[in-house]
PDB file of C-alpha atoms in Angstrom:
ATOM      1  CA  ASP A   1     145.396 122.037 211.722  1.00  0.00           C
ATOM      2  CA  ALA A   2     146.565 123.069 208.266  1.00  0.00           C
ATOM      3  CA  MET A   3     146.463 120.481 205.901  1.00  0.00           C
ATOM      4  CA  VAL A   4     147.648 122.197 202.703  1.00  0.00           C
ATOM      5  CA  ILE A   5     150.241 125.056 203.394  1.00  0.00           C
ATOM      6  CA  GLN A   6     151.338 127.569 200.919  1.00  0.00           C
ATOM      7  CA  ASN A   7     154.183 129.858 201.360  1.00  0.00           C
ATOM      8  CA  PRO A   8     154.589 132.767 201.396  1.00  0.00           C
ATOM      9  CA  ARG A   9     151.143 134.241 201.776  1.00  0.00           C
ATOM     10  CA  TYR A  10     152.209 137.288 200.041  1.00  0.00           C
ATOM     11  CA  GLN A  11     155.066 137.629 197.333  1.00  0.00           C
ATOM     12  CA  VAL A  12     156.357 140.869 195.465  1.00  0.00           C
ATOM     13  CA  THR A  13     158.624 140.173 192.733  1.00  0.00           C
ATOM     14  CA  GLN A  14     160.024 142.309 190.124  1.00  0.00           C
ATOM     15  CA  PHE A  15     158.937 142.370 186.508  1.00  0.00           C
ATOM     16  CA  GLY A  16     161.032 139.632 184.666  1.00  0.00           C
ATOM     17  CA  LYS A  17     162.481 138.217 187.953  1.00  0.00           C
ATOM     18  CA  PRO A  18     162.064 134.393 188.419  1.00  0.00           C
ATOM     19  CA  VAL A  19     159.774 133.704 191.515  1.00  0.00           C
ATOM     20  CA  THR A  20     158.740 130.210 192.902  1.00  0.00           C
ATOM     21  CA  LEU A  21     155.819 129.655 195.058  1.00  0.00           C
ATOM     22  CA  SER A  22     155.629 126.463 197.184  1.00  0.00           C
ATOM     23  CA  CYS A  23     152.759 124.126 198.408  1.00  0.00           C
ATOM     24  CA  SER A  24     153.132 121.321 200.987  1.00  0.00           C
ATOM     25  CA  GLN A  25     150.331 118.913 202.176  1.00  0.00           C
ATOM     26  CA  THR A  26     149.932 116.541 205.102  1.00  0.00           C
ATOM     27  CA  LEU A  27     147.084 114.638 203.652  1.00  0.00           C
ATOM     28  CA  ASN A  28     149.309 112.222 201.452  1.00  0.00           C
ATOM     29  CA  HIS A  29     147.113 112.919 198.334  1.00  0.00           C
ATOM     30  CA  ASN A  30     148.118 111.555 195.008  1.00  0.00           C
ATOM     31  CA  VAL A  31     146.592 114.608 193.289  1.00  0.00           C
ATOM     32  CA  MET A  32     147.969 118.128 193.565  1.00  0.00           C
ATOM     33  CA  TYR A  33     146.588 121.261 191.507  1.00  0.00           C
ATOM     34  CA  TRP A  34     147.754 124.721 190.891  1.00  0.00           C
ATOM     35  CA  TYR A  35     145.143 127.414 189.790  1.00  0.00           C
ATOM     36  CA  GLN A  36     145.403 130.937 189.101  1.00  0.00           C
ATOM     37  CA  GLN A  37     142.881 133.322 190.284  1.00  0.00           C
ATOM     38  CA  LYS A  38     142.446 136.880 189.443  1.00  0.00           C
ATOM     39  CA  SER A  39     140.042 139.597 190.840  1.00  0.00           C
ATOM     40  CA  SER A  40     137.478 137.290 192.493  1.00  0.00           C
ATOM     41  CA  GLN A  41     137.242 135.455 189.218  1.00  0.00           C
ATOM     42  CA  ALA A  42     136.788 131.756 189.038  1.00  0.00           C
ATOM     43  CA  PRO A  43     140.020 129.948 189.567  1.00  0.00           C
ATOM     44  CA  LYS A  44     141.813 128.950 186.518  1.00  0.00           C
ATOM     45  CA  LEU A  45     143.675 125.528 186.277  1.00  0.00           C
ATOM     46  CA  LEU A  46     147.237 125.699 185.394  1.00  0.00           C
ATOM     47  CA  PHE A  47     148.318 122.088 185.782  1.00  0.00           C
ATOM     48  CA  HIS A  48     147.847 119.145 188.142  1.00  0.00           C
ATOM     49  CA  TYR A  49     150.026 116.024 189.097  1.00  0.00           C
ATOM     50  CA  TYR A  50     148.751 112.559 189.662  1.00  0.00           C
ATOM     51  CA  ASP A  51     151.819 111.450 191.765  1.00  0.00           C
ATOM     52  CA  LYS A  52     154.747 112.633 189.438  1.00  0.00           C
ATOM     53  CA  ASP A  53     152.424 112.435 186.484  1.00  0.00           C
ATOM     54  CA  PHE A  54     152.403 115.960 185.204  1.00  0.00           C
ATOM     55  CA  ASN A  55     149.287 117.371 183.267  1.00  0.00           C
ATOM     56  CA  ASN A  56     149.531 120.568 181.742  1.00  0.00           C
ATOM     57  CA  GLU A  57     146.447 122.663 180.645  1.00  0.00           C
ATOM     58  CA  ALA A  58     146.521 123.419 177.003  1.00  0.00           C
ATOM     59  CA  ASP A  59     146.413 127.182 177.455  1.00  0.00           C
ATOM     60  CA  THR A  60     148.968 127.609 180.203  1.00  0.00           C
ATOM     61  CA  PRO A  61     151.784 129.781 179.128  1.00  0.00           C
ATOM     62  CA  ASP A  62     155.300 128.207 178.932  1.00  0.00           C
ATOM     63  CA  ASN A  63     156.016 130.897 181.376  1.00  0.00           C
ATOM     64  CA  PHE A  64     154.779 128.587 183.972  1.00  0.00           C
ATOM     65  CA  GLN A  65     156.290 125.424 185.220  1.00  0.00           C
ATOM     66  CA  SER A  66     155.967 123.282 188.105  1.00  0.00           C
ATOM     67  CA  ARG A  67     157.951 120.769 190.105  1.00  0.00           C
ATOM     68  CA  ARG A  68     156.801 117.903 192.526  1.00  0.00           C
ATOM     69  CA  PRO A  69     159.967 116.406 194.154  1.00  0.00           C
ATOM     70  CA  ASN A  70     157.855 114.196 196.399  1.00  0.00           C
ATOM     71  CA  THR A  71     154.335 113.683 197.410  1.00  0.00           C
ATOM     72  CA  SER A  72     154.353 116.350 200.144  1.00  0.00           C
ATOM     73  CA  PHE A  73     155.738 119.156 198.108  1.00  0.00           C
ATOM     74  CA  CYS A  74     154.915 120.933 194.835  1.00  0.00           C
ATOM     75  CA  PHE A  75     156.330 124.177 193.538  1.00  0.00           C
ATOM     76  CA  LEU A  76     155.097 126.746 191.067  1.00  0.00           C
ATOM     77  CA  ASP A  77     158.022 128.483 189.144  1.00  0.00           C
ATOM     78  CA  ILE A  78     157.268 131.713 187.037  1.00  0.00           C
ATOM     79  CA  ARG A  79     160.065 132.102 184.918  1.00  0.00           C
ATOM     80  CA  SER A  80     159.536 135.871 183.971  1.00  0.00           C
ATOM     81  CA  PRO A  81     156.650 137.445 185.614  1.00  0.00           C
ATOM     82  CA  GLY A  82     154.859 139.897 183.769  1.00  0.00           C
ATOM     83  CA  LEU A  83     152.479 142.475 185.195  1.00  0.00           C
ATOM     84  CA  GLY A  84     149.582 140.314 183.937  1.00  0.00           C
ATOM     85  CA  ASP A  85     150.707 137.423 186.081  1.00  0.00           C
ATOM     86  CA  ALA A  86     149.898 139.138 189.404  1.00  0.00           C
ATOM     87  CA  ALA A  87     146.970 137.052 190.892  1.00  0.00           C
ATOM     88  CA  MET A  88     146.331 134.748 193.783  1.00  0.00           C
ATOM     89  CA  TYR A  89     147.752 131.364 193.311  1.00  0.00           C
ATOM     90  CA  LEU A  90     145.858 128.319 194.849  1.00  0.00           C
ATOM     91  CA  CYS A  91     147.302 124.984 195.596  1.00  0.00           C
ATOM     92  CA  ALA A  92     144.937 122.258 196.184  1.00  0.00           C
ATOM     93  CA  THR A  93     145.123 118.380 196.800  1.00  0.00           C
ATOM     94  CA  ALA A  94     142.644 115.517 196.362  1.00  0.00           C
ATOM     95  CA  ASP A  95     142.377 111.765 196.408  1.00  0.00           C
ATOM     96  CA  PRO A  96     141.915 110.670 192.911  1.00  0.00           C
ATOM     97  CA  ARG A  97     138.424 108.981 193.770  1.00  0.00           C
ATOM     98  CA  GLY A  98     135.902 111.580 192.376  1.00  0.00           C
ATOM     99  CA  ASN A  99     133.757 111.349 195.653  1.00  0.00           C
ATOM    100  CA  THR A 100     135.946 113.212 197.846  1.00  0.00           C
ATOM    101  CA  GLU A 101     136.644 117.127 197.941  1.00  0.00           C
ATOM    102  CA  ALA A 102     139.701 119.034 197.152  1.00  0.00           C
ATOM    103  CA  PHE A 103     141.509 120.644 199.977  1.00  0.00           C
ATOM    104  CA  PHE A 104     142.940 124.224 199.164  1.00  0.00           C
ATOM    105  CA  GLY A 105     145.701 126.177 200.631  1.00  0.00           C
ATOM    106  CA  GLN A 106     145.279 129.776 201.733  1.00  0.00           C
ATOM    107  CA  GLY A 107     146.819 130.984 198.540  1.00  0.00           C
ATOM    108  CA  THR A 108     149.724 133.240 197.843  1.00  0.00           C
ATOM    109  CA  ARG A 109     148.937 136.622 196.650  1.00  0.00           C
ATOM    110  CA  LEU A 110     151.467 137.681 193.710  1.00  0.00           C
ATOM    111  CA  THR A 111     152.275 141.259 193.176  1.00  0.00           C
ATOM    112  CA  VAL A 112     154.722 142.200 189.929  1.00  0.00           C
ATOM    113  CA  VAL A 113     156.258 145.586 190.323  1.00  0.00           C
TER     114      VAL A 113
ATOM    115  CA  ALA B   1     132.921 119.422 177.519  1.00  0.00           C
ATOM    116  CA  GLN B   2     132.315 119.636 181.336  1.00  0.00           C
ATOM    117  CA  SER B   3     131.125 123.047 182.658  1.00  0.00           C
ATOM    118  CA  VAL B   4     129.569 124.969 185.480  1.00  0.00           C
ATOM    119  CA  ALA B   5     127.422 128.175 185.239  1.00  0.00           C
ATOM    120  CA  GLN B   6     126.501 130.545 187.952  1.00  0.00           C
ATOM    121  CA  PRO B   7     124.047 132.992 186.512  1.00  0.00           C
ATOM    122  CA  GLU B   8     124.171 135.508 189.133  1.00  0.00           C
ATOM    123  CA  ASP B   9     127.303 137.723 189.678  1.00  0.00           C
ATOM    124  CA  GLN B  10     125.739 138.971 192.856  1.00  0.00           C
ATOM    125  CA  VAL B  11     122.831 137.817 195.254  1.00  0.00           C
ATOM    126  CA  ASN B  12     121.585 140.652 197.942  1.00  0.00           C
ATOM    127  CA  VAL B  13     119.606 139.255 201.021  1.00  0.00           C
ATOM    128  CA  ALA B  14     118.668 140.723 204.199  1.00  0.00           C
ATOM    129  CA  GLU B  15     119.795 138.973 207.203  1.00  0.00           C
ATOM    130  CA  GLY B  16     117.540 136.184 208.542  1.00  0.00           C
ATOM    131  CA  ASN B  17     115.968 135.759 205.168  1.00  0.00           C
ATOM    132  CA  PRO B  18     116.289 132.542 203.192  1.00  0.00           C
ATOM    133  CA  LEU B  19     119.148 132.779 200.624  1.00  0.00           C
ATOM    134  CA  THR B  20     119.636 130.750 197.200  1.00  0.00           C
ATOM    135  CA  VAL B  21     122.587 130.728 195.079  1.00  0.00           C
ATOM    136  CA  LYS B  22     122.273 129.160 191.727  1.00  0.00           C
ATOM    137  CA  CYS B  23     124.442 126.567 189.937  1.00  0.00           C
ATOM    138  CA  THR B  24     123.671 124.584 186.760  1.00  0.00           C
ATOM    139  CA  TYR B  25     126.123 122.000 185.284  1.00  0.00           C
ATOM    140  CA  SER B  26     126.696 120.318 182.099  1.00  0.00           C
ATOM    141  CA  VAL B  27     128.627 116.864 182.471  1.00  0.00           C
ATOM    142  CA  SER B  28     128.763 113.517 180.819  1.00  0.00           C
ATOM    143  CA  GLY B  29     127.967 110.795 182.998  1.00  0.00           C
ATOM    144  CA  ASN B  30     127.343 111.082 186.775  1.00  0.00           C
ATOM    145  CA  PRO B  31     128.182 114.377 188.175  1.00  0.00           C
ATOM    146  CA  TYR B  32     130.227 115.023 191.323  1.00  0.00           C
ATOM    147  CA  LEU B  33     129.221 118.279 192.468  1.00  0.00           C
ATOM    148  CA  PHE B  34     130.669 120.722 195.038  1.00  0.00           C
ATOM    149  CA  TRP B  35     130.229 124.089 196.677  1.00  0.00           C
ATOM    150  CA  TYR B  36     133.046 126.205 197.957  1.00  0.00           C
ATOM    151  CA  VAL B  37     133.081 129.407 199.848  1.00  0.00           C
ATOM    152  CA  GLN B  38     135.948 132.205 199.703  1.00  0.00           C
ATOM    153  CA  TYR B  39     136.579 135.037 201.900  1.00  0.00           C
ATOM    154  CA  PRO B  40     138.970 138.025 201.099  1.00  0.00           C
ATOM    155  CA  ASN B  41     142.477 136.909 200.448  1.00  0.00           C
ATOM    156  CA  ARG B  42     141.927 133.346 201.623  1.00  0.00           C
ATOM    157  CA  GLY B  43     141.838 129.978 199.944  1.00  0.00           C
ATOM    158  CA  LEU B  44     138.748 128.143 199.114  1.00  0.00           C
ATOM    159  CA  GLN B  45     136.712 126.425 201.798  1.00  0.00           C
ATOM    160  CA  PHE B  46     134.631 123.311 201.081  1.00  0.00           C
ATOM    161  CA  LEU B  47     130.924 123.630 202.150  1.00  0.00           C
ATOM    162  CA  LEU B  48     129.217 120.495 200.788  1.00  0.00           C
ATOM    163  CA  LYS B  49     129.053 117.894 197.828  1.00  0.00           C
ATOM    164  CA  TYR B  50     126.795 115.773 196.041  1.00  0.00           C
ATOM    165  CA  ILE B  51     128.017 112.521 194.741  1.00  0.00           C
ATOM    166  CA  THR B  52     125.058 110.249 194.983  1.00  0.00           C
ATOM    167  CA  GLY B  53     121.980 109.498 197.130  1.00  0.00           C
ATOM    168  CA  ASP B  54     119.516 112.030 198.562  1.00  0.00           C
ATOM    169  CA  ASN B  55     119.021 115.001 196.486  1.00  0.00           C
ATOM    170  CA  LEU B  56     119.174 117.404 199.544  1.00  0.00           C
ATOM    171  CA  VAL B  57     122.714 117.501 200.642  1.00  0.00           C
ATOM    172  CA  LYS B  58     123.468 119.209 204.133  1.00  0.00           C
ATOM    173  CA  GLY B  59     126.988 120.767 204.558  1.00  0.00           C
ATOM    174  CA  SER B  60     128.739 123.160 206.854  1.00  0.00           C
ATOM    175  CA  TYR B  61     127.583 126.425 208.516  1.00  0.00           C
ATOM    176  CA  GLY B  62     123.823 125.524 207.908  1.00  0.00           C
ATOM    177  CA  PHE B  63     124.045 125.494 204.170  1.00  0.00           C
ATOM    178  CA  GLU B  64     122.508 122.778 201.958  1.00  0.00           C
ATOM    179  CA  ALA B  65     122.313 122.174 198.426  1.00  0.00           C
ATOM    180  CA  GLU B  66     119.391 120.501 196.198  1.00  0.00           C
ATOM    181  CA  PHE B  67     120.406 118.389 193.106  1.00  0.00           C
ATOM    182  CA  ASN B  68     118.072 118.135 190.438  1.00  0.00           C
ATOM    183  CA  LYS B  69     118.946 116.142 187.697  1.00  0.00           C
ATOM    184  CA  SER B  70     116.282 116.828 185.413  1.00  0.00           C
ATOM    185  CA  GLN B  71     117.212 120.570 185.390  1.00  0.00           C
ATOM    186  CA  THR B  72     121.010 120.028 185.862  1.00  0.00           C
ATOM    187  CA  SER B  73     120.941 122.161 188.752  1.00  0.00           C
ATOM    188  CA  PHE B  74     122.668 122.184 192.267  1.00  0.00           C
ATOM    189  CA  HIS B  75     121.585 125.271 194.073  1.00  0.00           C
ATOM    190  CA  LEU B  76     122.905 126.408 197.367  1.00  0.00           C
ATOM    191  CA  LYS B  77     120.355 127.455 199.958  1.00  0.00           C
ATOM    192  CA  LYS B  78     120.393 128.558 203.754  1.00  0.00           C
ATOM    193  CA  PRO B  79     116.981 128.972 205.566  1.00  0.00           C
ATOM    194  CA  SER B  80     118.535 132.231 207.573  1.00  0.00           C
ATOM    195  CA  ALA B  81     121.236 134.130 206.303  1.00  0.00           C
ATOM    196  CA  LEU B  82     124.035 135.738 208.354  1.00  0.00           C
ATOM    197  CA  VAL B  83     125.990 138.841 207.626  1.00  0.00           C
ATOM    198  CA  SER B  84     129.125 136.699 208.235  1.00  0.00           C
ATOM    199  CA  ASP B  85     127.830 134.538 205.257  1.00  0.00           C
ATOM    200  CA  SER B  86     128.819 137.408 202.839  1.00  0.00           C
ATOM    201  CA  ALA B  87     131.685 135.961 200.843  1.00  0.00           C
ATOM    202  CA  LEU B  88     132.387 134.724 197.331  1.00  0.00           C
ATOM    203  CA  TYR B  89     130.888 131.320 196.510  1.00  0.00           C
ATOM    204  CA  PHE B  90     131.852 128.850 193.871  1.00  0.00           C
ATOM    205  CA  CYS B  91     130.097 125.779 192.309  1.00  0.00           C
ATOM    206  CA  ALA B  92     132.310 123.471 191.019  1.00  0.00           C
ATOM    207  CA  VAL B  93     132.140 120.028 189.289  1.00  0.00           C
ATOM    208  CA  ARG B  94     134.825 117.086 189.136  1.00  0.00           C
ATOM    209  CA  ALA B  95     135.387 116.015 185.681  1.00  0.00           C
ATOM    210  CA  PHE B  96     136.880 112.929 184.835  1.00  0.00           C
ATOM    211  CA  SER B  97     138.645 113.135 181.455  1.00  0.00           C
ATOM    212  CA  SER B  98     141.742 111.545 182.866  1.00  0.00           C
ATOM    213  CA  ASN B  99     142.208 109.567 186.293  1.00  0.00           C
ATOM    214  CA  THR B 100     143.000 112.462 188.295  1.00  0.00           C
ATOM    215  CA  GLY B 101     139.486 114.349 188.049  1.00  0.00           C
ATOM    216  CA  LYS B 102     139.979 117.966 187.301  1.00  0.00           C
ATOM    217  CA  LEU B 103     137.971 120.383 189.517  1.00  0.00           C
ATOM    218  CA  ILE B 104     136.191 123.050 187.140  1.00  0.00           C
ATOM    219  CA  PHE B 105     134.660 126.141 188.605  1.00  0.00           C
ATOM    220  CA  GLY B 106     131.691 128.244 187.899  1.00  0.00           C
ATOM    221  CA  GLN B 107     132.305 131.897 187.627  1.00  0.00           C
ATOM    222  CA  GLY B 108     131.490 132.825 191.036  1.00  0.00           C
ATOM    223  CA  THR B 109     128.676 134.609 192.955  1.00  0.00           C
ATOM    224  CA  THR B 110     129.070 137.285 195.480  1.00  0.00           C
ATOM    225  CA  LEU B 111     126.636 136.914 198.334  1.00  0.00           C
ATOM    226  CA  GLN B 112     125.910 140.242 200.202  1.00  0.00           C
ATOM    227  CA  VAL B 113     123.752 139.845 203.457  1.00  0.00           C
ATOM    228  CA  LYS B 114     122.748 143.100 204.849  1.00  0.00           C
ATOM    229  CA  PRO B 115     121.782 143.740 208.692  1.00  0.00           C
TER     230      PRO B 115
END
């Protein structure tokens, strides 16, 4: 059974048109992460939540925003997508205790045209 | 700063041969180390972790990893590779600069297993 679900799996958006990616979880984890992954590179952390406490990475562009209305759901908003934002976006959840692994969704492949 | 390094972009092995994918880390304090595998256009799947205890950790699909504190390494191993093991492998460390424990990844190693 899927525990971290990302929708959609594939998203095509126009240059400059706002787009929202969604993530839901059934694990009731406090921590949720959003990563950007380009071309089989290492996933790059954009931001993460501990409950509703939002933590932005210093190098995450302002173009990227996030919302977490409740424990189960988290959204990634790209306000004005550029060609360079085309990537795989990965959502993950974790228990805040370090001795447990993070659980990843299947990812959303974003194409900007 | 916490970091993870995977020195090989690609590892090639023949089916049936043993495989090793290398990982070294740099953390302050005790490391929490993980291996994940990624198939094309998929998310990351957890393979195994080292938290404490035995240095040899066993995980999914016959994989194991050896934690070596003196060499700050956590190499992934499998005694007999399968073609279906061909994928992208990531080593990761959980870094506790805050109470959330950010997961930091190495650059990844592509494993190619040839029949």
